[in-house]
Tab-separated table of C-alpha atoms in Angstrom:
chain	number	residue	atom	x	y	z
A	1	MET	CA	43.510	-69.983	58.958
A	2	SER	CA	46.982	-69.105	60.386
A	3	ASP	CA	47.049	-72.582	62.038
A	4	TYR	CA	46.319	-74.165	58.726
A	5	LEU	CA	49.033	-72.270	56.791
A	6	SER	CA	51.629	-73.008	59.498
A	7	LEU	CA	51.277	-76.747	59.038
A	8	ARG	CA	53.652	-78.738	56.804
A	9	ASP	CA	52.443	-80.743	53.891
A	10	SER	CA	53.294	-83.905	55.863
A	11	GLN	CA	50.769	-83.069	58.571
A	12	VAL	CA	47.825	-84.257	56.522
A	13	PHE	CA	45.567	-85.259	59.371
A	14	ASN	CA	45.945	-82.009	61.153
A	15	LYS	CA	45.287	-80.041	57.978
A	16	ILE	CA	42.130	-82.039	57.361
A	17	GLN	CA	40.901	-81.283	60.879
A	18	ILE	CA	41.493	-77.597	60.484
A	19	MET	CA	39.922	-77.623	57.028
A	20	ASP	CA	36.827	-79.157	58.399
A	21	SER	CA	36.632	-76.550	61.235
A	22	ILE	CA	37.118	-73.694	58.704
A	23	LYS	CA	34.351	-75.102	56.414
A	24	GLU	CA	31.971	-75.526	59.429
A	25	ARG	CA	32.430	-71.873	60.370
A	26	MET	CA	31.895	-70.783	56.698
A	27	ASN	CA	28.711	-72.898	56.587
A	28	LEU	CA	27.563	-71.381	59.799
A	29	ALA	CA	28.096	-67.822	58.577
A	30	ALA	CA	26.163	-68.589	55.295
A	31	PHE	CA	23.320	-70.248	57.187
A	32	THR	CA	22.843	-67.421	59.701
A	33	ASN	CA	22.941	-64.663	57.065
A	34	PRO	CA	20.440	-64.986	54.294
A	35	TYR	CA	21.978	-62.218	52.289
A	36	LEU	CA	25.464	-63.796	52.259
A	37	GLY	CA	26.374	-65.777	49.168
A	38	LEU	CA	29.717	-67.210	48.048
A	39	THR	CA	32.627	-67.004	50.598
A	40	ALA	CA	36.182	-67.993	49.738
A	41	TYR	CA	39.717	-67.761	51.002
A	42	LEU	CA	42.140	-66.847	48.215
A	43	GLU	CA	45.936	-66.853	47.808
A	44	LEU	CA	47.315	-64.283	45.354
A	45	GLY	CA	49.381	-65.844	42.605
A	46	GLU	CA	51.923	-64.433	40.159
A	47	PRO	CA	51.041	-61.165	38.491
A	48	GLY	CA	48.657	-61.798	35.566
A	49	ASN	CA	47.645	-65.225	36.950
A	50	ALA	CA	44.364	-66.155	38.701
A	51	GLU	CA	44.169	-66.470	42.448
A	52	SER	CA	44.577	-69.798	44.125
A	53	VAL	CA	41.426	-70.852	45.928
A	54	LEU	CA	42.167	-72.326	49.370
A	55	PHE	CA	38.582	-72.627	50.641
A	56	ALA	CA	35.199	-71.754	49.138
A	57	ASN	CA	31.622	-72.185	50.213
A	58	PRO	CA	29.992	-73.124	47.776
A	59	ASN	CA	32.354	-74.032	45.057
A	60	ILE	CA	33.932	-71.146	43.098
A	61	GLY	CA	34.586	-71.150	39.317
A	62	LYS	CA	37.935	-72.375	38.086
A	63	THR	CA	38.461	-69.112	36.066
A	64	PHE	CA	38.016	-66.780	38.967
A	65	SER	CA	40.224	-63.708	38.891
A	66	SER	CA	39.595	-60.491	40.879
A	67	SER	CA	41.169	-58.471	38.109
A	68	THR	CA	38.220	-59.177	35.846
A	69	LEU	CA	35.658	-57.899	38.282
A	70	PRO	CA	34.273	-54.301	37.817
A	71	GLU	CA	35.511	-51.957	40.391
A	72	PHE	CA	32.949	-50.305	42.582
A	73	ILE	CA	34.538	-48.639	45.697
A	74	HIS	CA	37.413	-49.010	48.044
A	75	TYR	CA	36.201	-48.514	51.645
A	76	ASN	CA	37.707	-49.341	55.058
A	77	GLY	CA	40.561	-51.397	53.613
A	78	ALA	CA	38.333	-53.536	51.322
A	79	ASP	CA	37.716	-53.578	47.599
A	80	TYR	CA	34.080	-53.718	46.525
A	81	PHE	CA	33.041	-54.973	43.099
A	82	GLY	CA	29.837	-55.006	41.103
A	83	LEU	CA	27.381	-55.458	39.783
A	84	HIS	CA	28.717	-58.627	38.190
A	85	PRO	CA	27.643	-62.279	37.673
A	86	THR	CA	28.204	-64.586	40.581
A	87	GLN	CA	31.414	-66.547	40.735
A	88	TYR	CA	29.641	-69.612	41.974
A	89	GLN	CA	30.691	-72.494	39.749
A	90	TYR	CA	27.113	-73.683	39.182
A	91	GLY	CA	25.188	-70.477	39.531
A	92	SER	CA	23.315	-68.839	36.803
A	93	ARG	CA	25.537	-66.378	34.866
A	94	GLY	CA	22.578	-63.891	34.852
A	95	SER	CA	22.470	-63.644	38.631
A	96	LEU	CA	24.079	-60.369	39.629
A	97	VAL	CA	25.820	-59.788	42.945
A	98	LEU	CA	27.957	-57.360	44.824
A	99	SER	CA	31.249	-58.605	46.163
A	100	ALA	CA	34.068	-57.549	48.454
A	101	MET	CA	37.664	-58.687	48.873
A	102	ARG	CA	39.874	-57.865	51.851
A	103	ALA	CA	43.461	-58.889	52.768
A	104	VAL	CA	43.853	-61.211	55.763
A	105	SER	CA	46.986	-61.006	57.992
A	106	VAL	CA	48.677	-64.396	58.395
A	107	PRO	CA	52.164	-65.335	59.568
A	108	GLY	CA	54.824	-65.426	56.856
A	109	ASN	CA	53.366	-62.376	54.885
A	110	ARG	CA	51.591	-64.756	52.499
A	111	PRO	CA	49.220	-62.819	50.196
A	112	LEU	CA	45.879	-64.177	51.554
A	113	PHE	CA	42.517	-62.604	50.885
A	114	ILE	CA	38.850	-63.273	51.894
A	115	TYR	CA	36.301	-62.925	49.097
A	116	MET	CA	32.584	-62.598	49.842
A	117	GLU	CA	29.544	-62.194	47.566
A	118	THR	CA	25.958	-61.051	48.344
A	119	HIS	CA	23.200	-63.564	47.713
A	120	TYR	CA	21.756	-62.890	44.261
A	121	SER	CA	18.246	-62.518	45.794
A	122	LEU	CA	19.440	-59.346	47.564
A	123	ILE	CA	20.196	-57.583	44.252
A	124	ASP	CA	16.921	-58.853	42.788
A	125	ASN	CA	15.039	-57.230	45.713
A	126	ILE	CA	16.971	-53.996	45.323
A	127	LEU	CA	16.501	-53.801	41.560
A	128	ASN	CA	12.918	-54.920	41.718
A	129	LYS	CA	11.179	-52.920	38.914
A	130	GLN	CA	7.924	-52.778	40.959
A	131	SER	CA	9.441	-51.998	44.330
A	132	TYR	CA	8.335	-48.321	43.962
A	133	GLY	CA	4.829	-49.155	42.784
A	134	MET	CA	5.774	-48.542	39.160
A	135	LYS	CA	8.249	-49.750	36.572
A	136	VAL	CA	11.734	-48.315	37.457
A	137	SER	CA	15.138	-49.044	35.906
A	138	HIS	CA	18.321	-48.467	37.775
A	139	VAL	CA	21.797	-46.970	37.125
A	140	LEU	CA	24.683	-47.704	39.497
A	141	VAL	CA	27.619	-45.313	39.676
A	142	ASN	CA	30.845	-46.400	41.439
A	143	GLY	CA	33.059	-44.390	43.741
A	144	ASN	CA	35.003	-43.006	40.782
A	145	ASN	CA	31.843	-41.505	39.314
A	146	LYS	CA	31.804	-44.090	36.513
A	147	THR	CA	28.796	-46.048	35.455
A	148	ALA	CA	29.088	-49.525	36.852
A	149	TYR	CA	25.717	-50.838	35.856
A	150	VAL	CA	22.933	-49.765	33.550
A	151	GLU	CA	19.739	-51.931	33.843
A	152	ASP	CA	17.994	-50.401	30.762
A	153	PRO	CA	20.063	-50.987	27.561
A	154	GLU	CA	17.876	-48.486	25.700
A	155	LEU	CA	18.736	-45.643	28.043
A	156	PRO	CA	19.465	-42.518	25.895
A	157	GLN	CA	23.125	-41.427	25.558
A	158	ASN	CA	22.481	-37.852	26.824
A	159	ILE	CA	21.185	-39.372	30.096
A	160	ARG	CA	24.250	-41.536	30.354
A	161	GLU	CA	26.507	-38.535	29.788
A	162	ALA	CA	24.593	-36.438	32.359
A	163	ILE	CA	24.956	-39.254	34.943
A	164	SER	CA	28.680	-39.705	34.286
A	165	GLN	CA	29.212	-35.891	34.519
A	166	ASN	CA	27.172	-35.790	37.738
A	167	LYS	CA	24.761	-33.245	36.359
A	168	ILE	CA	21.418	-34.554	37.537
A	169	GLY	CA	21.479	-33.608	41.220
A	170	ASP	CA	18.916	-35.248	43.419
A	171	TYR	CA	16.237	-34.992	40.780
A	172	ARG	CA	16.127	-34.082	37.077
A	173	PHE	CA	13.694	-34.473	34.213
A	174	LEU	CA	15.610	-35.331	30.948
A	175	SER	CA	14.540	-36.941	27.680
A	176	SER	CA	11.007	-37.820	28.917
A	177	ARG	CA	12.385	-39.557	31.973
A	178	HIS	CA	12.398	-38.711	35.680
A	179	LEU	CA	15.761	-39.212	37.302
A	180	PHE	CA	15.985	-39.757	41.117
A	181	ARG	CA	19.371	-39.987	42.727
A	182	TYR	CA	20.396	-41.641	46.011
A	183	ALA	CA	23.992	-40.732	47.023
A	184	SER	CA	25.721	-43.065	49.554
A	185	SER	CA	28.084	-41.723	52.192
A	186	GLN	CA	30.722	-44.313	50.845
A	187	GLY	CA	30.717	-42.458	47.480
A	188	TRP	CA	28.592	-44.641	45.226
A	189	GLN	CA	25.261	-43.568	43.763
A	190	LEU	CA	21.987	-45.379	42.785
A	191	ILE	CA	19.849	-43.562	40.200
A	192	GLY	CA	16.201	-44.563	39.516
A	193	VAL	CA	14.878	-43.840	36.041
A	194	VAL	CA	11.112	-43.633	35.425
A	195	HIS	CA	9.685	-43.016	31.994
A	196	ASN	CA	7.300	-40.032	31.952
A	197	SER	CA	4.387	-42.140	30.481
A	198	THR	CA	4.839	-44.630	33.365
A	199	PHE	CA	5.038	-41.793	35.893
A	200	ASN	CA	1.926	-40.133	34.515
A	201	SER	CA	0.097	-43.404	34.310
A	202	GLU	CA	0.685	-43.930	38.026
A	203	ILE	CA	-0.636	-40.420	38.721
A	204	VAL	CA	-3.748	-41.127	36.602
A	205	ALA	CA	-4.188	-44.414	38.314
A	206	TRP	CA	-4.008	-42.808	41.707
A	207	PHE	CA	-6.355	-40.029	40.613
A	208	ARG	CA	-8.880	-42.607	39.385
A	209	THR	CA	-8.469	-44.530	42.614
A	210	MET	CA	-9.089	-41.368	44.648
A	211	ILE	CA	-12.185	-40.466	42.597
A	212	LEU	CA	-13.479	-44.037	42.991
A	213	VAL	CA	-12.861	-43.884	46.714
A	214	ALA	CA	-14.552	-40.469	46.967
A	215	LEU	CA	-17.600	-41.642	45.055
A	216	SER	CA	-17.756	-44.797	47.094
A	217	THR	CA	-17.510	-42.753	50.271
A	218	LEU	CA	-20.201	-40.303	49.057
A	219	ILE	CA	-22.553	-43.185	48.175
A	220	PHE	CA	-21.858	-44.882	51.595
A	221	ALA	CA	-22.426	-41.574	53.390
A	222	VAL	CA	-25.867	-41.031	51.553
A	223	LEU	CA	-26.836	-44.584	52.318
A	224	LEU	CA	-25.796	-44.254	55.923
A	225	ALA	CA	-27.605	-40.897	56.217
A	226	TRP	CA	-30.773	-42.472	54.862
A	227	LEU	CA	-30.524	-45.359	57.274
A	228	ILE	CA	-29.967	-42.933	60.153
A	229	TRP	CA	-32.942	-40.906	59.110
A	230	ARG	CA	-35.148	-43.964	58.784
A	231	HIS	CA	-34.074	-45.896	61.925
A	232	ILE	CA	-32.999	-43.075	64.214
A	233	TYR	CA	-34.153	-39.492	63.279
A	234	ARG	CA	-37.696	-40.443	62.335
A	235	PRO	CA	-38.313	-42.485	65.611
A	236	LEU	CA	-36.606	-39.768	67.603
A	237	HIS	CA	-38.909	-37.204	65.957
A	238	LYS	CA	-41.924	-39.353	66.966
A	239	VAL	CA	-40.581	-39.517	70.519
A	240	ASN	CA	-40.274	-35.688	70.451
A	241	VAL	CA	-43.903	-35.458	69.245
A	242	GLU	CA	-45.113	-37.612	72.122
A	243	ILE	CA	-43.218	-35.422	74.588
A	244	VAL	CA	-44.930	-32.278	73.117
A	245	ARG	CA	-48.270	-34.019	73.244
A	246	MET	CA	-47.793	-34.769	76.932
A	247	VAL	CA	-48.042	-31.002	77.681
A	248	GLU	CA	-51.426	-30.793	75.821
A	249	ASN	CA	-52.908	-34.106	77.022
A	250	ARG	CA	-51.299	-36.047	79.793
A	251	SER	CA	-53.782	-38.867	79.652
A	252	SER	CA	-53.296	-39.759	75.987
A	253	GLN	CA	-51.553	-43.028	75.089
A	254	VAL	CA	-48.309	-42.981	73.135
A	255	SER	CA	-48.088	-44.347	69.587
A	256	TYR	CA	-45.235	-46.718	68.945
A	257	THR	CA	-42.671	-46.902	66.126
A	258	ASN	CA	-41.391	-49.897	64.083
A	259	VAL	CA	-38.093	-49.922	65.936
A	260	GLN	CA	-37.980	-52.179	69.008
A	261	GLU	CA	-35.442	-50.056	70.895
A	262	PHE	CA	-37.458	-46.846	70.492
A	263	ASN	CA	-40.637	-48.736	71.425
A	264	PHE	CA	-38.888	-49.646	74.651
A	265	VAL	CA	-38.213	-46.014	75.242
A	266	LEU	CA	-41.804	-45.098	74.474
A	267	GLU	CA	-43.069	-47.782	76.917
A	268	ASN	CA	-40.862	-46.276	79.596
A	269	PHE	CA	-42.213	-42.863	78.630
A	270	GLN	CA	-45.771	-44.046	78.947
A	271	GLU	CA	-44.955	-45.456	82.396
A	272	MET	CA	-43.375	-42.094	83.243
A	273	LYS	CA	-46.567	-40.294	82.175
A	274	ASP	CA	-48.604	-42.609	84.286
A	275	GLN	CA	-46.315	-41.955	87.301
A	276	ILE	CA	-46.468	-38.212	86.735
A	277	ASN	CA	-50.287	-38.335	86.595
A	278	ARG	CA	-50.346	-40.199	89.855
A	279	MET	CA	-47.888	-37.791	91.464
A	280	ILE	CA	-49.975	-34.799	90.285
A	281	HIS	CA	-53.049	-36.388	91.793
A	282	THR	CA	-51.142	-36.989	94.945
A	283	VAL	CA	-49.895	-33.416	95.029
A	284	GLU	CA	-53.397	-32.136	94.515
A	285	THR	CA	-54.712	-34.393	97.326
A	286	ASN	CA	-51.835	-33.292	99.574
A	287	GLU	CA	-52.605	-29.614	98.860
A	288	LYS	CA	-56.207	-30.167	99.994
A	289	GLU	CA	-54.920	-31.993	103.118
A	290	LYS	CA	-52.415	-29.198	103.655
A	291	GLY	CA	-55.298	-26.651	103.775
A	292	ARG	CA	-57.107	-28.806	106.249
A	293	PHE	CA	-54.016	-29.129	108.405
A	294	GLU	CA	-53.470	-25.354	108.288
A	295	VAL	CA	-56.993	-24.874	109.770
A	296	GLU	CA	-56.279	-27.498	112.402
A	297	LYS	CA	-52.929	-25.846	113.158
A	298	LEU	CA	-54.744	-22.520	113.740
A	299	LEU	CA	-57.172	-24.312	115.984
A	300	SER	CA	-54.324	-25.968	117.905
A	301	GLN	CA	-52.730	-22.489	118.416
A	302	ILE	CA	-56.050	-21.049	119.538
A	303	ASN	CA	-56.809	-23.813	122.010
A	304	PRO	CA	-53.599	-23.560	124.120
A	305	HIS	CA	-53.971	-19.733	124.039
A	306	PHE	CA	-57.544	-20.092	125.352
A	307	LEU	CA	-56.259	-22.681	127.962
A	308	HIS	CA	-53.627	-20.223	129.143
A	309	ASN	CA	-56.114	-17.349	129.385
A	310	THR	CA	-58.589	-19.553	131.376
A	311	LEU	CA	-55.866	-20.699	133.762
A	312	ASN	CA	-54.688	-17.183	134.251
A	313	THR	CA	-58.305	-16.210	135.223
A	314	VAL	CA	-58.348	-19.174	137.646
A	315	GLN	CA	-55.008	-18.043	139.101
A	316	TRP	CA	-56.201	-14.401	139.722
A	317	LEU	CA	-59.405	-15.675	141.324
A	318	ALA	CA	-57.432	-17.933	143.559
A	319	ARG	CA	-55.232	-15.046	144.631
A	320	MET	CA	-58.117	-12.767	145.199
A	321	ASN	CA	-59.789	-15.344	147.462
A	322	GLY	CA	-56.640	-16.220	149.310
A	323	GLN	CA	-56.316	-19.739	147.875
A	324	GLN	CA	-52.555	-20.040	147.922
A	325	ASP	CA	-52.422	-23.789	147.187
A	326	ILE	CA	-54.537	-23.369	144.027
A	327	ASP	CA	-52.543	-20.344	143.011
A	328	LYS	CA	-49.324	-22.333	143.305
A	329	LEU	CA	-50.854	-25.324	141.471
A	330	VAL	CA	-52.095	-23.200	138.680
A	331	THR	CA	-48.842	-21.272	138.398
A	332	LEU	CA	-46.859	-24.522	137.973
A	333	LEU	CA	-49.384	-25.826	135.484
A	334	ILE	CA	-49.077	-22.636	133.386
A	335	LYS	CA	-45.305	-22.985	133.382
A	336	VAL	CA	-45.341	-26.635	132.355
A	337	LEU	CA	-47.935	-25.987	129.566
A	338	HIS	CA	-45.951	-22.958	128.399
A	339	TYR	CA	-42.858	-25.160	127.989
A	340	ASN	CA	-44.576	-28.158	126.500
A	341	LEU	CA	-47.090	-26.405	124.192
A	342	GLY	CA	-45.427	-23.046	123.674
A	343	LYS	CA	-43.575	-21.791	120.497
A	344	LYS	CA	-40.177	-22.273	122.067
A	345	SER	CA	-37.452	-23.862	119.763
A	346	LEU	CA	-37.227	-27.648	119.534
A	347	ILE	CA	-33.706	-27.397	120.685
A	348	VAL	CA	-33.045	-26.060	124.185
A	349	THR	CA	-30.266	-26.073	126.707
A	350	VAL	CA	-29.899	-28.540	129.575
A	351	ALA	CA	-30.539	-25.588	131.949
A	352	ASP	CA	-33.930	-24.918	130.242
A	353	GLU	CA	-34.785	-28.633	130.336
A	354	ILE	CA	-33.961	-28.793	134.124
A	355	ASP	CA	-36.070	-25.664	134.945
A	356	ALA	CA	-39.070	-27.180	133.135
A	357	LEU	CA	-38.476	-30.570	134.783
A	358	ARG	CA	-38.416	-28.916	138.204
A	359	ASN	CA	-41.778	-27.187	137.586
A	360	TYR	CA	-43.198	-30.489	136.351
A	361	MET	CA	-41.978	-32.513	139.313
A	362	ASP	CA	-43.262	-29.884	141.785
A	363	LEU	CA	-46.642	-30.075	140.087
A	364	GLN	CA	-46.620	-33.920	140.287
A	365	ARG	CA	-45.706	-33.815	143.972
A	366	ILE	CA	-48.761	-31.664	144.644
A	367	ARG	CA	-50.847	-34.157	142.639
A	368	TYR	CA	-49.497	-37.131	144.608
A	369	ASP	CA	-49.709	-35.289	147.870
A	370	TYR	CA	-45.931	-35.162	148.397
A	371	GLU	CA	-45.674	-38.941	148.534
A	372	PHE	CA	-42.224	-38.976	146.669
A	373	HIS	CA	-39.139	-37.031	146.704
A	374	TYR	CA	-36.935	-35.947	143.724
A	375	SER	CA	-33.407	-34.656	143.157
A	376	LEU	CA	-31.843	-32.887	140.217
A	377	ASP	CA	-28.035	-32.967	140.022
A	378	SER	CA	-26.083	-31.612	137.029
A	379	ASP	CA	-22.506	-30.588	136.233
A	380	ASP	CA	-22.218	-26.872	135.646
A	381	GLU	CA	-20.426	-27.537	132.286
A	382	ALA	CA	-23.531	-29.400	131.055
A	383	LEU	CA	-25.950	-26.575	131.653
A	384	HIS	CA	-25.094	-24.955	128.287
A	385	VAL	CA	-25.211	-28.143	126.250
A	386	ALA	CA	-27.982	-28.119	123.644
A	387	VAL	CA	-30.479	-31.082	123.676
A	388	PRO	CA	-33.934	-31.741	122.116
A	389	ARG	CA	-36.764	-30.223	124.041
A	390	PHE	CA	-39.080	-32.466	126.185
A	391	LEU	CA	-36.344	-35.110	126.485
A	392	LEU	CA	-36.436	-35.929	130.180
A	393	GLN	CA	-40.020	-35.291	131.169
A	394	PRO	CA	-41.469	-38.508	129.618
A	395	LEU	CA	-38.870	-40.600	131.461
A	396	VAL	CA	-39.596	-38.793	134.773
A	397	GLU	CA	-43.291	-39.259	134.145
A	398	ASN	CA	-42.827	-43.003	133.811
A	399	ALA	CA	-40.516	-43.102	136.917
A	400	ILE	CA	-43.228	-41.274	138.991
A	401	TYR	CA	-46.167	-43.319	137.643
A	402	HIS	CA	-44.584	-46.756	137.705
A	403	GLY	CA	-41.862	-46.322	140.332
A	404	ALA	CA	-42.498	-43.658	142.929
A	405	GLY	CA	-46.212	-43.683	143.609
A	406	ASP	CA	-45.878	-45.132	147.095
A	407	HIS	CA	-44.695	-43.423	150.227
A	408	GLY	CA	-40.929	-43.083	150.379
A	409	GLY	CA	-40.620	-43.076	146.575
A	410	LYS	CA	-37.596	-41.325	145.109
A	411	VAL	CA	-36.739	-40.045	141.578
A	412	ALA	CA	-33.268	-38.843	140.921
A	413	VAL	CA	-32.143	-37.072	137.712
A	414	THR	CA	-28.361	-36.827	137.205
A	415	ILE	CA	-26.579	-35.107	134.302
A	416	ARG	CA	-22.798	-35.546	133.912
A	417	ILE	CA	-20.024	-34.748	131.413
A	418	LYS	CA	-18.102	-37.754	130.209
A	419	ASP	CA	-14.733	-37.592	128.459
A	420	ASP	CA	-15.240	-33.883	127.620
A	421	SER	CA	-17.300	-34.709	124.565
A	422	TRP	CA	-20.298	-36.777	125.863
A	423	VAL	CA	-23.241	-35.979	128.118
A	424	MET	CA	-24.841	-38.662	130.267
A	425	LEU	CA	-28.545	-38.135	131.466
A	426	ARG	CA	-29.848	-40.633	134.008
A	427	VAL	CA	-33.283	-41.025	135.477
A	428	GLU	CA	-33.488	-43.375	138.438
A	429	ASP	CA	-36.365	-44.513	140.727
A	430	ASN	CA	-36.864	-47.011	143.568
A	431	GLY	CA	-40.102	-48.483	142.334
A	432	THR	CA	-41.275	-51.999	141.594
A	433	GLY	CA	-39.050	-52.418	138.518
A	434	MET	CA	-39.340	-55.089	135.914
A	435	ASP	CA	-37.476	-58.047	134.512
A	436	GLN	CA	-34.753	-57.556	131.912
A	437	GLU	CA	-36.801	-59.200	129.085
A	438	THR	CA	-39.608	-56.608	129.577
A	439	ALA	CA	-36.965	-53.840	129.569
A	440	GLU	CA	-35.545	-55.011	126.250
A	441	ARG	CA	-38.974	-55.173	124.639
A	442	LEU	CA	-39.477	-51.503	125.585
A	443	LEU	CA	-36.316	-50.558	123.664
A	444	THR	CA	-37.511	-52.388	120.529
A	445	ASP	CA	-40.848	-50.522	120.456
A	446	ASP	CA	-42.644	-53.722	121.451
A	447	GLU	CA	-46.480	-53.402	121.434
A	448	ALA	CA	-46.828	-55.059	124.790
A	449	GLY	CA	-44.731	-52.343	126.303
A	450	ARG	CA	-46.941	-49.602	124.862
A	451	LYS	CA	-50.102	-51.296	126.243
A	452	ARG	CA	-48.526	-51.108	129.689
A	453	GLY	CA	-48.196	-47.249	129.231
A	454	LEU	CA	-44.509	-47.316	129.984
A	455	GLY	CA	-43.386	-47.652	126.331
A	456	ILE	CA	-45.268	-44.644	125.005
A	457	GLY	CA	-42.996	-41.956	126.516
A	458	LEU	CA	-39.884	-44.171	126.053
A	459	SER	CA	-40.733	-44.719	122.388
A	460	TYR	CA	-41.006	-40.970	121.932
A	461	VAL	CA	-37.673	-40.335	123.503
A	462	HIS	CA	-36.007	-43.143	121.455
A	463	ARG	CA	-37.373	-41.741	118.226
A	464	MET	CA	-36.268	-38.243	119.009
A	465	LEU	CA	-32.757	-39.416	119.877
A	466	LYS	CA	-32.553	-41.289	116.540
A	467	ARG	CA	-33.768	-38.250	114.726
A	468	TYR	CA	-31.150	-35.873	116.130
A	469	TYR	CA	-28.204	-38.117	116.835
A	470	GLY	CA	-28.568	-41.210	114.610
A	471	ASP	CA	-26.201	-43.921	115.719
A	472	HIS	CA	-24.186	-41.524	117.869
A	473	MET	CA	-26.247	-42.112	120.953
A	474	LYS	CA	-27.017	-44.780	123.525
A	475	LEU	CA	-30.236	-45.486	125.371
A	476	SER	CA	-30.203	-48.277	128.006
A	477	ILE	CA	-32.526	-49.634	130.733
A	478	GLU	CA	-31.354	-51.358	133.930
A	479	SER	CA	-34.132	-52.705	136.077
A	480	GLU	CA	-34.649	-55.170	138.929
A	481	GLN	CA	-37.951	-56.108	140.404
A	482	ASN	CA	-38.689	-54.547	143.766
A	483	VAL	CA	-35.449	-52.627	143.502
A	484	GLY	CA	-35.935	-49.964	140.816
A	485	THR	CA	-35.197	-48.795	137.375
A	486	ILE	CA	-32.399	-46.783	135.834
A	487	ILE	CA	-32.755	-45.241	132.340
A	488	THR	CA	-29.529	-43.845	130.924
A	489	ILE	CA	-28.980	-41.696	127.855
A	490	VAL	CA	-25.453	-40.920	126.411
A	491	ILE	CA	-25.327	-38.276	123.706
A	492	PRO	CA	-22.531	-36.241	122.097
A	493	MET	CA	-22.132	-32.697	123.307
A	494	LYS	CA	-23.449	-30.168	120.713
A	495	ARG	CA	-24.172	-26.435	120.430
A	496	MET	CA	-27.434	-24.886	119.371
A	497	GLU	CA	-26.163	-24.054	115.963
A	498	GLU	CA	-25.125	-27.658	115.253
A	499	PHE	CA	-28.664	-28.835	115.223
A	500	ASP	CA	-30.951	-28.842	112.138
A	501	ASP	CA	-34.508	-28.354	113.218
């Protein structure tokens, strides 16, 4: 604007360019702000004369004069006016707006002002009679505590006086009207006036609506309760009856409902009843079998006891008759039987297993007329390691039977500690051996291996290792025909209390 005013009248082309630039900016401001209406640049004329309009968007009326506008407030160097009809030349005179005018500094101290109006739709939205949900009229009070606008021309005089005297506070009931005041921080006030009949009609309408909602909710709750009773409670009661009937008669068939979902539950319940009946029958059968096994267990305890007594009798007869060989044989046999058939724990130490194995091998040497030799070699640290009982004897038996029957046969048992946490047990013979394919079949519980006799003891050892060590063990066979066989077991070191019998 200062560039425009500094140009001389002869610089018409430059003035036109600057005028176009100013109008473009004014159009942009009006387009981007929907609540902005008329905007104009004014030059103040002589006292008592109308202002001279330099620019306006849209066109301003020819009779415009700021002195005719109703004062509202003066705030931050600007004068605010309203409410008053728009100064737009072609606008409806009934369209009310708020406006503001502020001085603009330009070179030469020319009295230049910018004038701006709100869009009339903004005031229509603010003074909407139904914006509060009921019919409301408004009174606008300016910064000088004077009534600037009264929407209801029939507003009683005593209310007007109370407003002008600032006697209503934030709320007051006067002349059958409710007065609600909003005070702005800039000094102006907006007062909403609601007639008592309108106010009460809204309360009655809300009360009726609440009663209607309450009745609708009650009816819906009753209907929902009936549906729940019919489709849920009654079938559930029937399911409960079937459960109670099961105690009295397990073999009776369930009766179904008319609801598919509960019929599905009852079908599963019937299946459960059948399974329970089968399980009860199985338990009854098992109890009978258990009784039979108890008798057999007693017999199995009696038979070894009788065998031990008989062997002791043979032993004493041999000693009395000076039969030292028979005495030694029977003594070894008693020790082996006591270890294998006695009541000793299923978990023993390596030392216990070696002692029993030495007795067994001495007994077998007598049987085979001392045709083979054996050796037992163990680390001292391994003697206290806990292992399953009867672990090495099946392997040694296989080594004697299949590998060391000829003169010059050898069986070597070696027990070593590996990496301070593993125990290696090895049984080695110098017998006929076997091919690797046959050895692998023995480790997979192959039937052909069992028929040869070799796989029976090995299968027992394999199953026992799986039972106590799971995957934390290794069982391997290395064999070569006419050279011999080596069976190796690697298991973790454990104490007696770490085992679960």
